[in-house]
GROMACS .gro file of C-alpha atoms in nm:
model
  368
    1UNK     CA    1  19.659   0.089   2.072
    2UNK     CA    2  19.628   0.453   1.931
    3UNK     CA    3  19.669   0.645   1.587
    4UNK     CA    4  19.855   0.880   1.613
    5UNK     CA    5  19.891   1.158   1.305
    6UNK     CA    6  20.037   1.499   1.231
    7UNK     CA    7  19.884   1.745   0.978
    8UNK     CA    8  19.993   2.052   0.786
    9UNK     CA    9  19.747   2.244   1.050
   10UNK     CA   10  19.961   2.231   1.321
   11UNK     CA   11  19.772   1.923   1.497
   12UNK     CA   12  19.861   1.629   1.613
   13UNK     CA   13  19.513   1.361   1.648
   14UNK     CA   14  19.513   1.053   1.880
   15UNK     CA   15  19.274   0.802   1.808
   16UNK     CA   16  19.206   0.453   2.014
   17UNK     CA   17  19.183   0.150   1.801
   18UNK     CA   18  18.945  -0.145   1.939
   19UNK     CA   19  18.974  -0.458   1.767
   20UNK     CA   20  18.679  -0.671   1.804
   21UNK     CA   21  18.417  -0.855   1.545
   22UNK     CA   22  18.436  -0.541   1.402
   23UNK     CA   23  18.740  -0.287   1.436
   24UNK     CA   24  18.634   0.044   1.557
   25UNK     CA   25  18.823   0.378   1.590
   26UNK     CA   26  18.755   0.602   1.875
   27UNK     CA   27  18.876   0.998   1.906
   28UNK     CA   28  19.099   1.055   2.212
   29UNK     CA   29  19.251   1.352   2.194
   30UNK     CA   30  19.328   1.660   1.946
   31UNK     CA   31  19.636   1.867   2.041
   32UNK     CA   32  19.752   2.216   1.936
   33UNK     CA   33  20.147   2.092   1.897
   34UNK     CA   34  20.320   2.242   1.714
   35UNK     CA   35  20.347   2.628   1.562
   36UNK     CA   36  20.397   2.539   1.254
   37UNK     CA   37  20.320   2.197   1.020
   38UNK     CA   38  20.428   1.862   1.158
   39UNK     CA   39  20.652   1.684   0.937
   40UNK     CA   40  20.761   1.367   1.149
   41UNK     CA   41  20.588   1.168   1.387
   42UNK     CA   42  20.810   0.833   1.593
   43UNK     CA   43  20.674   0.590   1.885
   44UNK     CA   44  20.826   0.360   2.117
   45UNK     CA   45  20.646   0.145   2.432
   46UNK     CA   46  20.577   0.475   2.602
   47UNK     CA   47  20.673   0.808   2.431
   48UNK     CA   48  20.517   0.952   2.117
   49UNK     CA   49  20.752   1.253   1.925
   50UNK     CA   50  20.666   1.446   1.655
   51UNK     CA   51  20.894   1.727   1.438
   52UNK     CA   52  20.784   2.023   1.247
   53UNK     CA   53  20.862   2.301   1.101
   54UNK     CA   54  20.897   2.530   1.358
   55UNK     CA   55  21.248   2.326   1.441
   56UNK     CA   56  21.138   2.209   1.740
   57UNK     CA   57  21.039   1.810   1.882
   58UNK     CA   58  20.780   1.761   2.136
   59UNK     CA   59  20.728   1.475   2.348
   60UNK     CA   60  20.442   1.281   2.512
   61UNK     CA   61  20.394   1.036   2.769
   62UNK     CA   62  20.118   0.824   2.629
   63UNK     CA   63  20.036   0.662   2.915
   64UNK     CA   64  19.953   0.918   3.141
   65UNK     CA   65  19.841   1.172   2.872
   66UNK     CA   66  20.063   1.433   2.915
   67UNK     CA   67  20.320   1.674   2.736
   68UNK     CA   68  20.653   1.595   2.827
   69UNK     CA   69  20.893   1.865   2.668
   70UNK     CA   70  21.044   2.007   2.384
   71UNK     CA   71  21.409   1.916   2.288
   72UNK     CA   72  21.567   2.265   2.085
   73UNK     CA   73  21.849   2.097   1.923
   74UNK     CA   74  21.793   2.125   1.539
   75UNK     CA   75  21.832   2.434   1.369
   76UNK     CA   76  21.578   2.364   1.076
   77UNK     CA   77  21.270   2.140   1.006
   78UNK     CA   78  21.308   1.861   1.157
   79UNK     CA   79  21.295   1.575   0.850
   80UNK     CA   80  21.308   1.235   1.025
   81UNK     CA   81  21.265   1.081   1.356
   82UNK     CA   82  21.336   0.703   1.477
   83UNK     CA   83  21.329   0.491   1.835
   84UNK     CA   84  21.576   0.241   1.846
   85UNK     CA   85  21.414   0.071   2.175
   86UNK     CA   86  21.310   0.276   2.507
   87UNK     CA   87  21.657   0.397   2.525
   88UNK     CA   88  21.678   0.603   2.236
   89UNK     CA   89  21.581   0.843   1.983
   90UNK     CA   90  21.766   0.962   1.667
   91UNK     CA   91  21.669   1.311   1.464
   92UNK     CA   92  21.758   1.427   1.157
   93UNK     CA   93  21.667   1.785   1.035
   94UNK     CA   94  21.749   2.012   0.737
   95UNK     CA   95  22.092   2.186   0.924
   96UNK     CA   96  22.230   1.864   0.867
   97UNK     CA   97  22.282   1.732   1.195
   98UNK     CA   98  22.157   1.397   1.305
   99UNK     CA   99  22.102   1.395   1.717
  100UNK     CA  100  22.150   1.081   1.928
  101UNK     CA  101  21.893   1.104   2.191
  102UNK     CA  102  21.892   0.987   2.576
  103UNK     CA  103  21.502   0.895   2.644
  104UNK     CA  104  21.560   0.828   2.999
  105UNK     CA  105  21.672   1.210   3.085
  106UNK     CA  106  21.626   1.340   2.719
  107UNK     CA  107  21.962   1.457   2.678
  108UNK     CA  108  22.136   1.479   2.366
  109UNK     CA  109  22.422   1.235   2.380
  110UNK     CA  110  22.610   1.360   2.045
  111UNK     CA  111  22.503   1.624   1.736
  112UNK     CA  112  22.667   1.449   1.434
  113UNK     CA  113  22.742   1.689   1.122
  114UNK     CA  114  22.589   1.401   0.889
  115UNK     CA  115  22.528   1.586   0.566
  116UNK     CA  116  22.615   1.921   0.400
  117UNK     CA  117  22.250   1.955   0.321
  118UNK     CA  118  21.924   1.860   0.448
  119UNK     CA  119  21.913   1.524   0.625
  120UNK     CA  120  21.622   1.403   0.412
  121UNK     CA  121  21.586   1.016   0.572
  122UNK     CA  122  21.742   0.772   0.802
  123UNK     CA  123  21.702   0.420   0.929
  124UNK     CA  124  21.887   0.247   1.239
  125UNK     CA  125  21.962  -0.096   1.201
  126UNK     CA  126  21.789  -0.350   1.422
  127UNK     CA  127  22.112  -0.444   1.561
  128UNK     CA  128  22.109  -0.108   1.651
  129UNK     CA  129  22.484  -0.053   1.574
  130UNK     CA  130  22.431   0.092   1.238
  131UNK     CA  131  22.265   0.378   1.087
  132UNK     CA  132  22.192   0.471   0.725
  133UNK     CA  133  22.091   0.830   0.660
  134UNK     CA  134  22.061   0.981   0.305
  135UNK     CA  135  22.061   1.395   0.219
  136UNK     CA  136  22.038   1.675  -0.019
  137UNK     CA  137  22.408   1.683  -0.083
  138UNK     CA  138  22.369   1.348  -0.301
  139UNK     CA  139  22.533   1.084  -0.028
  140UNK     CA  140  22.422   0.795   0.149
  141UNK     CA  141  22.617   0.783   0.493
  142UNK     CA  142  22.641   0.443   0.723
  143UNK     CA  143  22.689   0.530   1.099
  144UNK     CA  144  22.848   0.320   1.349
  145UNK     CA  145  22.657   0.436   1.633
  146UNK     CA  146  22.884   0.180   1.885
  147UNK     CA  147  23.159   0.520   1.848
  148UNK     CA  148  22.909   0.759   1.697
  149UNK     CA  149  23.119   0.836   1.387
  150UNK     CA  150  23.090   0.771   1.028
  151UNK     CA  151  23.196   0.441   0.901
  152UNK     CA  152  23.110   0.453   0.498
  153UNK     CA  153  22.982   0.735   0.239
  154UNK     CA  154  22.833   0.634  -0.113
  155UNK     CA  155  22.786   0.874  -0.326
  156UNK     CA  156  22.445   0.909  -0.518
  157UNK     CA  157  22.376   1.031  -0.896
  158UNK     CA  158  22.037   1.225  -0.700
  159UNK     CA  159  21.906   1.308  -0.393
  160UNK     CA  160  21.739   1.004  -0.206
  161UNK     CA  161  21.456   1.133  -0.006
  162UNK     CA  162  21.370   0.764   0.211
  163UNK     CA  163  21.584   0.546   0.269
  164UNK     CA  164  21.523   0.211   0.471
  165UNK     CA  165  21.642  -0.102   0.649
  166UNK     CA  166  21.417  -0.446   0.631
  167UNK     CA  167  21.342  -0.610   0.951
  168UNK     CA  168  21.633  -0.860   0.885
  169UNK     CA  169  21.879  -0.604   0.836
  170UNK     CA  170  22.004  -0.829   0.526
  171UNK     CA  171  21.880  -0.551   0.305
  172UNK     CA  172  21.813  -0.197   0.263
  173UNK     CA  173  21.623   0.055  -0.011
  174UNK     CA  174  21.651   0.423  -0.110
  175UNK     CA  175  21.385   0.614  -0.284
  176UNK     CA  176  21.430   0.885  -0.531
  177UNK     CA  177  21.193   1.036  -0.666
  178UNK     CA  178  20.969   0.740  -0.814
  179UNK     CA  179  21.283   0.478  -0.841
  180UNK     CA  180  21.348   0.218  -0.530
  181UNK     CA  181  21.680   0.131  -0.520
  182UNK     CA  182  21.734  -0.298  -0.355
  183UNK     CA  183  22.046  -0.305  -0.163
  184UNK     CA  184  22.213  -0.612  -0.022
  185UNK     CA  185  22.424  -0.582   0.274
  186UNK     CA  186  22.678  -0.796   0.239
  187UNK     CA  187  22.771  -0.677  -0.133
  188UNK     CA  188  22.664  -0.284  -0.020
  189UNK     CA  189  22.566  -0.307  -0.394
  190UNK     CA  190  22.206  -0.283  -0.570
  191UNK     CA  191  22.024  -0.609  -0.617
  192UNK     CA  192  21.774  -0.484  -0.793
  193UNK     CA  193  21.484  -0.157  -0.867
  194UNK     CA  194  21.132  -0.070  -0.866
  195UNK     CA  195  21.004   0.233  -1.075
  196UNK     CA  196  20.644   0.375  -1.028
  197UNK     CA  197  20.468   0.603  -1.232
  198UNK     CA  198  20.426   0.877  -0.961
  199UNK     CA  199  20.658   0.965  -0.668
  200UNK     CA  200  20.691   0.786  -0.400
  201UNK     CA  201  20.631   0.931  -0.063
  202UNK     CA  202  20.659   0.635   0.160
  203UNK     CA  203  20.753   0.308   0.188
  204UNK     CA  204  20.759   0.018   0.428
  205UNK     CA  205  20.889  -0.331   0.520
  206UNK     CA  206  20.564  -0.569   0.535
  207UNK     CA  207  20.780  -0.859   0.566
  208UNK     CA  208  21.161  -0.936   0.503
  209UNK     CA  209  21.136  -0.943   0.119
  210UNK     CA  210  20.782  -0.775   0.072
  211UNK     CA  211  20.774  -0.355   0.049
  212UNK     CA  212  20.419  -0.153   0.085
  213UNK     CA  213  20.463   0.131  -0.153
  214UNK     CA  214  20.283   0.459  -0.156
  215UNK     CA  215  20.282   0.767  -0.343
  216UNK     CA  216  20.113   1.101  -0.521
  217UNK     CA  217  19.853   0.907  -0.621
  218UNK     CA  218  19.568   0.670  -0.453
  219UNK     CA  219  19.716   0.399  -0.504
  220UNK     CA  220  19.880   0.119  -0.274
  221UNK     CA  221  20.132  -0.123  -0.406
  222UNK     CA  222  20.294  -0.472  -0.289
  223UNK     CA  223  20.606  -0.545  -0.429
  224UNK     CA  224  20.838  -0.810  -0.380
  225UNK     CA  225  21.216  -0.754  -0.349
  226UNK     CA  226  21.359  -1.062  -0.483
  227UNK     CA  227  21.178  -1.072  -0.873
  228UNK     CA  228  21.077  -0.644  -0.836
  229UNK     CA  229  20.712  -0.755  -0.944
  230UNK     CA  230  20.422  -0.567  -0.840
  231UNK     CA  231  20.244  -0.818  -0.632
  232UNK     CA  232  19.885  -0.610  -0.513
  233UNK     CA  233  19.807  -0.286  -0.648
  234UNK     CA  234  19.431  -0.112  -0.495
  235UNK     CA  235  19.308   0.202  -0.436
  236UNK     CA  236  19.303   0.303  -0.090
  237UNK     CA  237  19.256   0.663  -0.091
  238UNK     CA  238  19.055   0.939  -0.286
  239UNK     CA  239  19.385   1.182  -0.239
  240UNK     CA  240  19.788   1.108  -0.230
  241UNK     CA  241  19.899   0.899   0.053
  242UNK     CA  242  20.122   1.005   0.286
  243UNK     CA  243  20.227   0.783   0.478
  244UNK     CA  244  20.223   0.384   0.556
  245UNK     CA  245  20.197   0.231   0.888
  246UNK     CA  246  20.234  -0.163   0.945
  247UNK     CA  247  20.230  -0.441   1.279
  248UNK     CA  248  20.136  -0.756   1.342
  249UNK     CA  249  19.894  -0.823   1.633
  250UNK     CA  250  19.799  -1.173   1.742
  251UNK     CA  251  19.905  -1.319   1.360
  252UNK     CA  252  19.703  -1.030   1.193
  253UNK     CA  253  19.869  -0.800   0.994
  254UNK     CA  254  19.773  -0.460   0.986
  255UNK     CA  255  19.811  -0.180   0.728
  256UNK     CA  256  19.720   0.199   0.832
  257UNK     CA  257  19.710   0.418   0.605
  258UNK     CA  258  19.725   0.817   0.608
  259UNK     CA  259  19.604   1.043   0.278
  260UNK     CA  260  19.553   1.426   0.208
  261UNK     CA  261  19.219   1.305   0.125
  262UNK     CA  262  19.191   1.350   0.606
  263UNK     CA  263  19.090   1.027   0.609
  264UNK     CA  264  19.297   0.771   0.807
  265UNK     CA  265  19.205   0.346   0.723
  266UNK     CA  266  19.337   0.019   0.868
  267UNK     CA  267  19.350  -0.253   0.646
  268UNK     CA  268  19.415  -0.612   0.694
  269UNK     CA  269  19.643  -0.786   0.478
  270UNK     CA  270  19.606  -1.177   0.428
  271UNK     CA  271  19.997  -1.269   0.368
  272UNK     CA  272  19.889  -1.614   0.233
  273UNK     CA  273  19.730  -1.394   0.031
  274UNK     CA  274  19.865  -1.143  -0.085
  275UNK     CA  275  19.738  -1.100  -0.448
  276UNK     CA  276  19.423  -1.043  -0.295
  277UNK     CA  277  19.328  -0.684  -0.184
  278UNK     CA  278  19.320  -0.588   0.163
  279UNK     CA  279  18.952  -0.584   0.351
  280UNK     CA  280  18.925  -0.244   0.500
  281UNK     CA  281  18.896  -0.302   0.844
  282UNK     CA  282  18.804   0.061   0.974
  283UNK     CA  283  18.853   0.437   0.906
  284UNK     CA  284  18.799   0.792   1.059
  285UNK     CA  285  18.763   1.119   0.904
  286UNK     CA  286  19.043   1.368   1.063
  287UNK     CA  287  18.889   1.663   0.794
  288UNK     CA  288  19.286   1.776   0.786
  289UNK     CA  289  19.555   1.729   0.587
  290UNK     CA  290  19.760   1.456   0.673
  291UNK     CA  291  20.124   1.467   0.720
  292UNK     CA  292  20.242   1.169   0.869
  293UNK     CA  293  20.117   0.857   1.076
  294UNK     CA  294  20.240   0.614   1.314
  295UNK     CA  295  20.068   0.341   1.562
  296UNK     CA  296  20.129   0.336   1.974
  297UNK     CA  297  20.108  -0.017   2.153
  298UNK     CA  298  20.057   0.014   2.469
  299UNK     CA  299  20.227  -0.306   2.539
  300UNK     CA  300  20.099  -0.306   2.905
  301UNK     CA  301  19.750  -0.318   2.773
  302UNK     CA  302  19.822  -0.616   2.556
  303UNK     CA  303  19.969  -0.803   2.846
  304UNK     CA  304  19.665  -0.726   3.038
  305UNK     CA  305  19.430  -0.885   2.754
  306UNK     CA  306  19.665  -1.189   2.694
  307UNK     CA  307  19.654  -1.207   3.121
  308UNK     CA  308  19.254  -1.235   3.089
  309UNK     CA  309  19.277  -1.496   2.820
  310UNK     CA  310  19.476  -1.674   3.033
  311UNK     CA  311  19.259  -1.684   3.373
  312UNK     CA  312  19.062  -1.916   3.337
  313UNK     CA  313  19.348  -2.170   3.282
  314UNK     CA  314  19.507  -2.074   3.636
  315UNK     CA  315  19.319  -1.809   3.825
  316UNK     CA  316  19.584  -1.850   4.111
  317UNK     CA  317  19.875  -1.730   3.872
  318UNK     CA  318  19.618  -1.457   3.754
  319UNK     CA  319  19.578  -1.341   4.136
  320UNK     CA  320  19.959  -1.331   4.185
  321UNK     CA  321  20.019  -1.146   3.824
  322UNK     CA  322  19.755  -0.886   3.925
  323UNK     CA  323  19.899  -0.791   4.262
  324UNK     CA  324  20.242  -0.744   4.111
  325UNK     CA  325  20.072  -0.513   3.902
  326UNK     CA  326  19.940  -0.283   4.138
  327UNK     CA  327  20.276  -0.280   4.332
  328UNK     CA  328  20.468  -0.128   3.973
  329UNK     CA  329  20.152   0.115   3.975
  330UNK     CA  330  20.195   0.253   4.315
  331UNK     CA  331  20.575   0.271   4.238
  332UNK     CA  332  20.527   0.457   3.922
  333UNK     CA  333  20.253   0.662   4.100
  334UNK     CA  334  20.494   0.773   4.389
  335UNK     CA  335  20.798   0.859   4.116
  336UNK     CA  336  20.523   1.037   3.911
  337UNK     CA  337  20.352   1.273   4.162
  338UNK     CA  338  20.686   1.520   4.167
  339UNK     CA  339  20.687   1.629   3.848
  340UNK     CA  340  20.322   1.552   3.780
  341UNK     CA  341  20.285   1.998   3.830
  342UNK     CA  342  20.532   2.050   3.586
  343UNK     CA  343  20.321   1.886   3.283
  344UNK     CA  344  20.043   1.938   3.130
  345UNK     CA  345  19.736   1.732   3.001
  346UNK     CA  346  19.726   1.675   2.641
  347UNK     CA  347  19.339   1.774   2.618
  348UNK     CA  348  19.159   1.982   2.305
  349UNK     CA  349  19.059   2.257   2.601
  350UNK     CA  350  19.410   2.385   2.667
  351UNK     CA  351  19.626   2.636   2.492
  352UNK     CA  352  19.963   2.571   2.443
  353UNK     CA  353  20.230   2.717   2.679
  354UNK     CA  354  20.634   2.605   2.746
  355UNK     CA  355  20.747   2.300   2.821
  356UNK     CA  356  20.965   2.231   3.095
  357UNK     CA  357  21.242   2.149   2.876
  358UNK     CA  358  21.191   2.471   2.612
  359UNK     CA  359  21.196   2.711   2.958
  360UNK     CA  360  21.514   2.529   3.088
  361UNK     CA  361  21.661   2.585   2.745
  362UNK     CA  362  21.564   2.953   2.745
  363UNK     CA  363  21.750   2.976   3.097
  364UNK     CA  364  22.064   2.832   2.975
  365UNK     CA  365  22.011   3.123   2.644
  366UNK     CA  366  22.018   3.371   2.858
  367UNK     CA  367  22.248   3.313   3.150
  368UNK     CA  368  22.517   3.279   2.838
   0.00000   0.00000   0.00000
């Protein structure tokens, strides 16, 4: 698995995490990404995005290390970025739009007007036939994204700035300012609130009815959504946090963690447990200031540890799984090699030139 982080200097850091007796964190790459601060970072099984400033998203094929393209949609920071699956990818920026994404050929399948202001959050549902999005225009907006249209608008007394969907999909939150707002969504109506002392700046689902809760401050706090109580409260950083990261591997769950303070820490969280603080598990110094955060799994690397596990129990099923492996290599291999000259490494050395898909978009400018 890999870190992945933006920062307000225009860089986006890759860092391989080894669990073992002891978790380490190992730099793998440092990339020039973007031209101005990142402000959005997504992942699914393969692809890594990030958004900035500079209006653009770029894309990365994690597995063979390489930049895949730029998609010039938004008009506008870009605000908010989520996978729903391998197949797709929704945006949301501050012109308003929210984009429904092709991964497969990266084409933009529909630009939906969404707000009149900035699109300041959104959250697909894991049926993946809803979408909420909030903006600066003071409206939460569900989307049925089965006929790409808008199917319900609630208006807000202020601007929610997060909004998100539980891994359930029985509930949902909005954050504004320091105030978490407990929808139900049956009822579409608020079950109950949480109010910190500081803004919040991000949020996250730990389990079903337990939210990680981060803010301008150094402080990290479990709440549950049922009773609202404050569950866990530690310190995790020496700076605000700006972002929360969370999965479960092999029963563990894992919370990353991503501060102004540069510094980027994994923590594991005992749910049995959870009054009891985290145990820091590792950290790394980035020496920037962090932006946002999110976690790759390379899935095919997990199936590849689970497959050694397993060989001594049948080293004849082993054999077999291992040959069918190289055959799905040598196929990606032979699809690969055509366009492998039209991408570039993602490697500290190299200075940043077009993508494929910025200089296709330029073409299309001009012949109009």
């Amino acid at each position: 698995m890999e870190l992945v982080a933006g920062c307000y200097e225009q860089v986006l850091f890759g860092f391989a995490a080894r669990p073992a007796e002891s978790w380490t964190v190992v730099p793998v790459f440092t990339h020039h990404a973007h031209s101005a601060s990142l402000s959005a970072v997504a992942v699914n099984n393969r692809y890594v995005v990030t958004g900035s400033r500079d209006e653009t998203i770029q894309i990365y094929d994690m597995k063979k290390k390489i930049e895949h393209g730029a998609l010039l949609q938004h008009n506008g920071t870009i605000t908010c970025l989520e996978f729903y699956g391998t197949a797709h990818l929704l945006s949301g920026a501050e012109d308003g739009l929210i984009c429904i994404w092709n991964t497969k050929r990266w084409e933009c399948l529909k630009s939906i007007k969404a707000h009149k202001g900035h699109v300041t959050s959104l959250s697909i549902h894991p049926s993946g036939k809803l979408a909420l999005s909030v903006g600066t225009d003071k409206t939460l907006r569900t989307w049925n994204l089965v006929e790409g249209r808008s199917a319900f608008i609630k208006n807000l007394k202020q601007n929610a700035h997060i909004i998100k969907w539980s891994p359930d999909g029985e509930r949902y939150v909005t954050v504004i300012t320091n105030k978490v707002d407990i929808y139900k969504l049956d009822t579409a109506s608020i079950t109950g609130t949480i109010t910190t002392e500081k803004r919040i700046s991000s949020l996250r689902f730990i389990t079903d009815s337990i939210l990680a809760i981060a803010g301008d401050d150094e402080i990290i706090r479990f709440y549950s959504c049922d009773s609202q109580k404050c569950l866990c409260e530690f310190k995790a950083h020496e700076n605000r946090i700006k972002d929360i990261y969370s999965f479960e591997r092999e029963g563990q769950h894992v919370i990353v963690t991503a501060s102004s303070d540069g510094y980027i820490k994994m923590w594991n969280l005992d749910l049995n447990k959870i009054k009891d603080v985290p145990s820091l598990l590792c950290e790394v110094n980035t020496k920037a200031r962090l932006t946002c955060l999110a976690v790759w799994l390379d899935q095919a690397s997990e199936m590849k540890e689970n497959s050694d596990k397993a060989a001594t129990l049948s080293q004849a099923n082993e054999d077999e799984k291992s040959s069918i492996v190289r055959k799905n290599k040598v196929r990606r291999t032979d699809k690969s090699d055509k366009t492998a000259k039209k991408k570039r490494e993602i490697t500290p050395e190299k200075q940043k030139s077009e993508a494929p898909l910025q200089k296709k978009k330029k073409k299309q400018n001009s012949s109009s």
